Amino acid sequence: MHGIPLKPTVELQAVHKFYGDFHALCGVDLTIGKGEVCVAIGPSGSGKSTLLRCINQLEIVSAGRISLNGELQGYREIDGRLHQLSARQIAEQRRRTGMVFQRFNLFPHMTALQNVTEGPVHVKGRPSKLAKEEGNALLERVGLGGLGNRYPNQLSGGQQQRVAIARALAMDPEVMLFDEPTSALDPELVGEVLDVIKDLARAGMTMMLVTHEIGFAREVADHLVFMDNGAIVESGRPQEVLSNPGEARTRAFLSKVF
Amino acid sequence: MSETSIELAGKGGQLDKGGKPQDFVRNEVVPRRHPGRWVAVALILVICIQAAHGVATNPNFHWATYAEHLFSPFVLRGVGWTLLLTVIAMAIAIPLALALVIMRDSGNPILGGVAWFWVWFFRGTPVYTQLAFWGLFAVLFPRISLAVPFGPELFSIDSRLIVTPAVAAIVGLSFNESAYLAEIFRAGFRAIDRGQTEAAQAIGMSQAKIWRRILIPQAMRTIIPPTGNETIGMLKMTSLVLAVPFTLDLMFATNAIANRTYLPVPLLLVAATWYLAITSLLMVGQYYLERHFGRGHDVIAVKGGPR
């Protein structure tokens, strides 16, 4: 799929984000094609996570536009002016993106299976018997068959994160967003989560990942972006960016992490 | 203090879970003895028996009068009303407090302001005064009417028919309690990780569903113990409905008998016995509620689980 122009799934145009006076994102343009895996790397505080959180509107952009499959996120544009969508409409848009968090954020009062079926049953209104079957199949897919009745605190970090991935997949999203999915894991548990993500990439899921696992980024990414100080400094195929970085900042960062 | 001795037992020949023979022997440990505790127990027992004997044989306690009134219909009616006032006032205060917290957190400045004012007012004035005002409601506002503002009256009714002493007592107690509960609930919701709301938003949940499905069940765990506390406090606060005046509760009943018989002590004991009995009953209920909402937290982590 490399090199072939893809139908864009996610499109960011000149996105800025301010927290008070702090300029967290400074004019980011990014396109993620259908079935493409885009990985963002860069130092802490470079705006990678903020960018991801803007895509599913956990953060509201200060300037610029984000669209998902051609649909503007968060606003309706009438005669060149942006009109804020209602909370209900924003919730509906969010159903089309799946998000996996660094700290898993599983619902602790629900079992693994209930975590996975919560969205389909209580957001989409799917019949609970059907949702359970599909939920069990998803848990099977992330390698957790038979653990559906465990509560999150009875699972290891890697297992919890895989439940979180299954929970996001259960909504049948058009794009999956991963916010440092392995940063809170013990080293020996990282592999099991990355394997699940690799499987998803092979299955053609459109994804954007923020990660510090450079080796993994090289392996799984179709498109790698390096961010620093709220801007995309470098962008391209992972081999190019990692082996032959054009920017001094990228070189400095890579020399520290390798 | 006896010394702890550790002996090695003979090879157990037990099998572990996998069916393989164990190649280790469990330590056989003689537990530590605590002779000091037995001395303390004996001492406490002696003191308790002496105190109980002293109280039981003291004629000033008038145990015959106590026994006579403990189950008298007049007292039992008081118990019923006190329990009813407690339950109804809490049943109104809890949803009211929840509404106040949601209003305060809604981001809507008008709703937030109303909730803030409510808590400020009902927490800042004495409940006795509030009860007295609710009791005077019919005097202050003889008729309640529905009318177009500054226009014709549509409907009107005598206040005394609506704000009866029982209603005044319940409204007074529940409004006051809702202000305190609102603060307890707010603390409970604040203790929940922000990531829970974000995870729920990320699967496209509406704010109402996030409250109902994610936040309230999780907050329950931390909210229940202090709310149980408040319920027990409410049980005793019902004795203040005298201010309305509402005259059917337990404290009023026992006081009335005491004033008639000139024997306050046995009737105070009657009241104390019933308050203690109801409190014990409420504690049983709280135990089951805590067990229900503790799920996912109080379960023992299995092997290989986190931490």
XYZ file of C-alpha atoms in Angstrom:
565
model
C 0.000 0.000 0.000
C 3.057 2.237 0.209
C 3.249 5.013 -2.293
C -0.254 4.542 -3.646
C -2.439 7.569 -2.896
C -5.026 6.397 -0.401
C -8.493 7.663 0.324
C -7.974 9.791 3.437
C -9.681 8.576 6.606
C -8.374 11.221 8.970
C -7.441 14.676 7.770
C -5.943 17.404 9.937
C -5.519 20.879 8.522
C -3.481 23.567 10.293
C -4.470 22.326 13.751
C -3.491 24.523 16.680
C -4.112 23.900 20.353
C -3.547 26.295 23.219
C -3.677 25.539 26.949
C -3.880 29.057 28.286
C -0.742 30.661 26.897
C 0.944 27.356 26.142
C 0.982 26.554 22.425
C 0.713 22.744 22.489
C 0.084 22.224 18.775
C 1.393 24.685 16.226
C -0.225 24.159 12.872
C -0.276 20.415 12.305
C -1.232 19.029 8.908
C -1.628 15.280 8.687
C -3.458 12.803 6.504
C -4.022 9.179 7.407
C -5.222 7.050 4.504
C -7.660 4.188 4.771
C -5.910 1.097 6.123
C -2.790 3.091 6.912
C -0.839 2.883 10.159
C 0.537 6.254 11.205
C 2.959 6.326 14.123
C 3.942 9.505 15.954
C 7.207 9.608 17.877
C 9.007 12.425 19.621
C 10.083 13.694 23.024
C 7.691 14.064 25.971
C 5.583 17.178 25.748
C 5.967 17.427 21.981
C 2.195 17.308 21.465
C 1.800 13.720 20.216
C -0.853 12.757 22.741
C -2.627 16.088 22.402
C -2.843 15.522 18.661
C -4.395 12.101 19.198
C -6.853 13.430 21.764
C -7.919 16.184 19.362
C -8.890 13.599 16.758
C -11.602 12.102 18.975
C -12.440 15.450 20.577
C -11.219 14.727 24.077
C -9.497 18.037 23.437
C -11.103 20.827 21.446
C -8.825 22.361 18.834
C -8.169 26.089 19.063
C -7.743 26.511 15.312
C -7.806 24.361 12.211
C -10.021 21.497 11.127
C -10.134 17.775 11.650
C -12.275 15.557 9.502
C -13.013 11.859 9.596
C -13.979 10.275 6.271
C -14.774 13.738 4.994
C -16.946 14.727 7.941
C -15.802 17.780 9.890
C -15.354 16.895 13.580
C -16.973 18.979 16.307
C -18.552 21.605 14.069
C -20.965 22.154 11.250
C -19.813 24.648 8.649
C -22.490 26.992 7.380
C -21.515 29.857 5.049
C -17.899 29.646 6.115
C -18.708 29.894 9.819
C -18.290 27.092 12.321
C -21.246 26.159 14.505
C -20.597 24.051 17.569
C -22.238 20.607 17.511
C -24.352 19.447 20.450
C -22.927 17.075 23.060
C -25.067 14.315 21.567
C -23.713 14.885 18.053
C -20.134 14.917 19.364
C -20.811 11.641 21.210
C -22.080 10.186 17.940
C -18.903 11.258 16.131
C -16.765 9.736 18.867
C -18.354 6.319 18.300
C -16.517 6.200 14.982
C -13.067 6.346 16.599
C -11.648 3.827 19.039
C -9.252 5.018 21.703
C -6.745 3.045 23.769
C -5.210 4.874 26.705
C -1.822 4.671 28.345
C -3.426 3.836 31.727
C -5.976 1.390 30.200
C -8.913 3.139 31.899
C -10.965 -0.022 32.112
C -14.176 0.304 34.114
C -13.171 -1.350 37.407
C -16.719 -2.237 38.464
C -17.302 -4.318 35.358
C -15.833 -7.631 34.261
C -13.638 -7.824 31.170
C -16.598 -8.955 29.071
C -18.858 -6.234 30.484
C -16.194 -3.661 29.629
C -16.233 -4.880 26.038
C -20.031 -5.085 25.706
C -20.725 -1.773 27.467
C -20.430 0.283 24.274
C -22.339 -2.024 21.929
C -25.188 -2.593 24.412
C -25.526 0.794 26.108
C -24.410 3.118 23.338
C -25.366 1.307 20.139
C -28.315 -0.574 21.610
C -27.181 -3.975 20.400
C -29.054 -6.941 21.941
C -27.027 -8.079 24.925
C -26.945 -11.778 23.947
C -25.456 -10.918 20.564
C -23.056 -8.397 22.085
C -21.837 -11.036 24.536
C -21.085 -13.477 21.730
C -19.256 -10.775 19.786
C -17.495 -9.625 22.948
C -16.253 -13.128 23.674
C -15.038 -13.424 20.082
C -13.143 -10.128 20.464
C -11.574 -11.266 23.732
C -10.574 -14.453 21.943
C -9.042 -12.343 19.186
C -6.838 -10.426 21.633
C -5.811 -13.704 23.258
C -8.014 -13.491 26.343
C -10.523 -16.255 25.634
C -11.982 -17.551 28.902
C -11.005 -14.501 30.971
C -14.234 -12.592 30.325
C -15.464 -13.022 33.890
C -12.380 -11.516 35.508
C -12.503 -8.026 36.930
C -9.755 -5.631 35.763
C -7.919 -5.900 39.089
C -7.638 -9.653 38.537
C -5.791 -9.132 35.252
C -2.179 -8.226 34.531
C -1.369 -4.891 32.899
C -0.895 -6.483 29.491
C -4.195 -8.329 29.793
C -5.974 -5.147 30.875
C -4.616 -3.265 27.890
C -5.780 -6.031 25.558
C -9.263 -5.817 27.099
C -9.116 -2.069 26.445
C -8.263 -2.754 22.798
C -11.178 -5.204 22.554
C -13.457 -2.593 24.140
C -12.494 -0.049 21.485
C -12.835 -2.596 18.652
C -16.308 -3.556 19.862
C -17.621 -0.223 18.595
C -16.435 -1.159 15.104
C -14.467 2.078 14.685
C -13.266 3.598 11.418
C -9.943 4.480 13.003
C -8.144 3.253 16.121
C -6.110 5.679 18.222
C -3.436 4.372 20.606
C -2.002 6.770 23.177
C 1.292 5.231 24.362
C -0.400 1.831 24.815
C 2.658 0.117 26.311
C 4.187 2.891 28.418
C 2.539 1.747 31.661
C 3.476 -1.911 31.204
C 6.217 -4.040 32.664
C 8.800 -4.801 29.948
C 7.870 -8.478 29.681
C 4.212 -7.579 29.016
C 4.846 -5.095 26.204
C 5.187 -7.764 23.517
C 1.719 -9.263 23.996
C 0.072 -5.874 23.451
C 2.244 -5.000 20.443
C 1.375 -8.374 18.886
C -2.328 -7.527 19.062
C -1.680 -4.154 17.424
C 0.384 -5.818 14.679
C -2.490 -8.221 14.004
C -4.831 -5.264 13.627
C -2.422 -3.587 11.203
C -2.284 -6.761 9.116
C -6.077 -6.908 9.101
C -6.113 -3.466 7.479
C -7.316 -1.360 10.410
C -6.653 2.359 10.027
C -4.621 3.387 13.047
C -2.701 6.179 14.628
C -0.247 5.332 17.390
C 1.786 7.402 19.753
C 4.645 5.335 21.100
C 8.177 5.290 22.421
C 8.836 1.822 20.966
C 10.962 2.877 18.008
C 11.647 -0.686 16.863
C 7.944 -1.414 16.837
C 7.261 1.833 14.972
C 9.710 0.819 12.267
C 8.032 -2.561 11.938
C 4.379 -1.594 11.910
C 4.209 1.957 10.551
C 3.325 2.856 6.976
C 3.873 6.459 7.854
C 6.044 7.850 10.638
C 5.903 11.379 11.950
C 8.418 12.914 14.305
C 7.012 15.686 16.487
C 8.785 18.334 18.519
C 7.444 21.474 20.216
C 3.924 20.926 18.910
C 4.833 20.571 15.267
C 5.539 17.756 12.852
C 9.241 18.128 12.176
C 9.662 15.175 9.908
C 7.304 12.822 8.137
C 7.699 9.912 5.793
C 8.283 6.194 5.544
C 9.743 4.788 8.771
C 12.942 3.573 7.102
C 13.616 7.033 5.706
C 12.853 8.930 8.887
C 14.710 6.535 11.176
C 17.761 5.698 9.076
C 18.272 8.959 7.317
C 16.674 11.798 9.266
C 16.839 15.152 7.537
C 16.477 17.300 10.626
C 18.979 17.855 13.406
C 16.248 17.579 16.055
C 15.210 14.159 14.790
C 18.816 12.994 14.819
C 19.275 14.265 18.366
C 16.142 12.464 19.559
C 16.965 9.200 17.806
C 20.494 9.191 19.171
C 19.006 9.315 22.691
C 16.445 6.552 22.284
C 18.602 4.070 20.371
C 5.897 -14.201 76.292
C 6.513 -17.636 74.892
C 9.096 -18.047 72.215
C 8.168 -18.860 68.674
C 9.494 -22.246 67.782
C 9.747 -23.621 64.311
C 9.880 -27.306 63.744
C 10.372 -29.183 60.564
C 7.639 -31.673 59.844
C 8.309 -34.883 57.949
C 8.054 -34.891 54.179
C 4.436 -34.134 53.318
C 4.291 -35.928 50.011
C 1.559 -33.509 48.960
C 0.769 -32.700 45.361
C 0.608 -29.145 44.073
C -2.041 -27.870 41.644
C -0.226 -29.206 38.634
C -0.182 -32.719 40.153
C 3.596 -32.758 40.552
C 4.962 -33.866 43.912
C 6.144 -30.964 46.052
C 9.834 -31.007 46.797
C 9.532 -28.759 49.791
C 8.151 -29.103 53.286
C 5.884 -26.512 54.768
C 7.155 -24.856 57.927
C 5.215 -26.007 60.933
C 4.877 -22.890 63.027
C 3.716 -22.693 66.622
C 1.748 -19.428 66.679
C 2.724 -16.665 69.074
C 0.896 -16.753 72.395
C -0.733 -13.642 73.748
C -1.192 -14.185 77.482
C -1.572 -10.429 78.036
C -4.805 -10.491 76.050
C -6.349 -13.121 78.298
C -5.512 -11.059 81.342
C -7.119 -8.030 79.710
C -10.241 -10.007 78.791
C -10.594 -11.254 82.350
C -10.185 -7.724 83.691
C -12.724 -6.266 81.280
C -15.192 -9.062 82.067
C -14.976 -8.377 85.787
C -15.521 -4.645 85.258
C -18.441 -5.234 82.880
C -20.188 -7.706 85.167
C -19.787 -5.392 88.119
C -21.091 -2.419 86.144
C -24.023 -4.416 84.767
C -24.875 -5.705 88.225
C -24.655 -2.200 89.620
C -26.968 -0.776 86.966
C -29.410 -3.717 87.114
C -29.847 -3.547 90.870
C -29.864 0.256 91.145
C -33.450 1.253 92.046
C -32.973 4.708 90.460
C -33.138 3.130 87.026
C -36.700 1.928 87.569
C -36.364 -1.158 85.432
C -39.992 -2.107 86.008
C -41.055 1.167 84.354
C -38.579 0.538 81.536
C -40.048 -2.908 80.894
C -43.572 -1.554 81.104
C -43.014 1.081 78.410
C -40.494 -0.566 76.090
C -43.227 -2.141 73.973
C -46.132 0.141 74.842
C -48.247 1.085 71.776
C -47.459 4.765 72.330
C -43.690 4.095 72.160
C -44.003 1.653 69.259
C -45.932 4.270 67.275
C -43.062 6.673 67.994
C -40.561 4.095 66.740
C -42.608 3.650 63.564
C -42.784 7.396 62.893
C -39.093 7.949 63.626
C -38.166 5.153 61.241
C -40.588 6.475 58.630
C -39.271 10.052 58.918
C -35.683 8.794 58.605
C -36.370 6.625 55.578
C -38.515 9.165 53.713
C -36.207 12.093 54.473
C -33.172 10.115 53.231
C -35.110 8.820 50.218
C -35.758 12.431 49.223
C -32.351 13.791 50.252
C -30.271 11.259 48.280
C -31.685 11.917 44.785
C -31.806 15.627 45.609
C -28.108 15.604 46.565
C -27.255 13.664 43.421
C -29.115 16.235 41.351
C -27.224 19.029 43.127
C -23.861 17.415 42.344
C -24.751 16.849 38.699
C -26.008 20.440 38.434
C -22.808 21.724 39.979
C -20.690 19.676 37.593
C -22.797 20.362 34.505
C -20.777 23.337 33.292
C -24.063 25.261 33.118
C -23.455 28.398 35.218
C -27.147 28.819 36.119
C -27.618 25.249 37.355
C -24.232 25.381 39.090
C -25.123 28.634 40.816
C -28.490 27.315 42.019
C -26.813 24.190 43.435
C -24.137 26.270 45.157
C -26.771 28.559 46.702
C -28.848 25.594 47.894
C -25.892 24.009 49.686
C -24.777 27.361 51.098
C -28.225 28.132 52.492
C -29.302 24.778 53.912
C -25.913 23.981 55.351
C -25.446 27.456 56.755
C -28.631 27.714 58.832
C -29.517 25.543 61.843
C -31.838 22.642 61.066
C -33.925 23.527 64.120
C -34.603 26.972 62.657
C -35.412 25.478 59.261
C -37.870 23.042 60.838
C -39.523 25.866 62.770
C -39.914 27.870 59.548
C -41.435 24.925 57.674
C -43.801 24.532 60.628
C -44.792 28.186 60.267
C -45.198 27.888 56.492
C -49.006 27.896 56.675
C -48.925 30.987 58.852
C -46.496 32.840 56.588
C -48.196 31.773 53.355
C -51.838 30.921 54.128
C -52.631 30.039 50.521
C -50.535 28.447 47.805
C -51.618 29.566 44.376
C -50.578 29.083 40.808
C -50.847 32.282 38.846
C -49.549 34.055 35.771
C -46.773 36.372 37.074
C -48.459 39.680 38.044
C -51.578 38.294 36.310
C -54.685 36.311 37.135
C -54.688 33.416 39.582
C -55.250 29.997 38.039
C -55.469 27.758 41.068
C -55.252 28.187 44.822
C -55.270 25.936 47.882
C -55.072 26.287 51.660
C -51.428 25.811 52.750
C -52.457 23.829 55.808
C -53.748 21.055 53.559
C -50.373 20.672 51.866
C -47.770 21.603 54.456
C -49.020 19.409 57.302
C -46.668 18.907 60.286
C -45.501 15.593 58.818
C -44.742 17.229 55.455
C -42.993 20.151 57.162
C -40.856 17.713 59.153
C -39.926 15.664 56.079
C -39.205 18.688 53.901
C -37.157 20.344 56.642
C -35.068 17.262 57.354
C -34.535 16.217 53.746
C -33.613 19.661 52.369
C -31.107 20.184 55.143
C -29.670 16.700 54.664
C -29.419 17.078 50.873
C -26.920 19.911 51.341
C -24.631 17.754 53.460
C -25.010 14.718 51.226
C -24.227 16.811 48.155
C -20.789 17.552 49.571
C -20.210 13.874 50.407
C -21.253 12.849 46.908
C -19.076 15.530 45.329
C -16.060 14.170 47.180
C -16.955 10.649 46.006
C -17.157 11.684 42.362
C -13.952 13.694 42.570
C -12.093 10.614 43.743
C -12.803 8.853 40.439
C -9.962 8.993 37.934
C -10.588 11.442 35.092
C -9.652 8.639 32.687
C -12.948 6.884 33.473
C -14.957 9.719 31.958
C -12.584 9.916 28.992
C -12.829 6.178 28.335
C -16.615 6.413 28.427
C -16.588 9.451 26.141
C -14.286 7.609 23.769
C -16.891 4.879 23.238
C -19.414 7.608 22.485
C -21.445 7.615 25.703
C -23.722 10.531 26.421
C -23.092 12.513 29.602
C -26.255 11.133 31.238
C -25.129 7.549 30.559
C -21.636 8.300 31.862
C -23.169 9.409 35.154
C -25.501 6.430 35.364
C -23.321 3.611 34.090
C -19.763 4.667 34.987
C -19.544 7.363 37.652
C -22.415 6.605 40.044
C -21.631 2.874 40.434
C -17.985 3.680 41.114
C -18.693 6.548 43.500
C -21.126 4.368 45.490
C -18.230 2.469 46.998
C -16.775 5.554 48.658
C -20.109 7.301 49.213
C -21.903 4.540 51.129
C -19.983 4.600 54.448
C -20.415 8.350 55.052
C -24.018 8.163 53.796
C -24.671 5.392 56.328
C -23.242 7.744 58.892
C -25.623 10.478 57.756
C -28.585 8.078 57.887
C -27.801 7.229 61.494
C -27.388 10.941 62.174
C -30.770 11.525 60.549
C -32.361 8.913 62.816
C -31.375 11.010 65.778
C -32.019 14.330 64.052
C -35.693 13.340 63.779
C -35.976 14.176 67.472
C -35.725 17.847 66.428
C -39.080 17.724 64.602
C -40.400 18.983 67.908
C -39.597 22.390 66.387
C -42.315 22.040 63.719
C -44.014 20.900 66.029
C -44.469 17.301 64.987
C -45.386 15.208 67.999
C -45.478 11.556 66.995
C -41.788 10.638 66.918
C -40.021 8.419 69.437
C -38.295 11.143 71.436
C -41.488 13.131 71.847
C -43.383 9.984 72.882
C -40.898 8.956 75.563
C -40.579 12.538 76.820
C -44.344 12.807 77.081
C -44.526 9.648 79.217
C -41.564 10.831 81.296
C -43.289 14.160 81.989
C -46.466 12.359 83.003
C -44.794 9.828 85.314
C -41.976 12.041 86.596
C -39.537 9.213 85.713
C -37.199 10.511 82.976
C -34.431 7.933 83.367
C -36.263 4.706 82.390
C -37.863 6.461 79.403
C -34.558 7.838 78.208
C -33.359 4.245 78.357
C -36.401 3.128 76.347
C -35.605 5.716 73.669
C -31.899 4.823 73.684
C -32.702 1.128 73.315
C -34.853 1.754 70.247
C -32.401 4.146 68.615
C -29.669 1.559 69.128
C -31.865 -1.199 67.707
C -32.724 0.795 64.567
C -29.082 1.824 64.108
C -28.059 -1.854 64.242
C -30.667 -2.669 61.610
C -29.369 0.120 59.362
C -25.805 -1.159 59.764
C -26.847 -4.577 58.461
C -28.324 -2.919 55.378
C -25.147 -0.908 54.878
C -23.029 -4.075 55.018
C -24.911 -5.604 52.103
C -24.822 -2.361 50.091
C -21.060 -2.069 50.581
C -20.574 -5.665 49.521
C -22.587 -5.102 46.349
C -20.802 -1.929 45.268
C -17.366 -3.172 46.286
C -17.291 -5.574 43.332
C -14.192 -5.230 41.202
C -12.361 -3.667 44.153
C -12.715 -5.974 47.101
C -12.082 -9.180 45.165
C -8.751 -10.767 45.934
C -6.269 -10.288 43.124
C -5.317 -13.592 41.500
C -1.794 -14.790 40.916
C -0.077 -12.916 38.120
C -2.404 -9.954 38.595
C -1.103 -6.441 38.988
C 0.634 -5.569 42.262
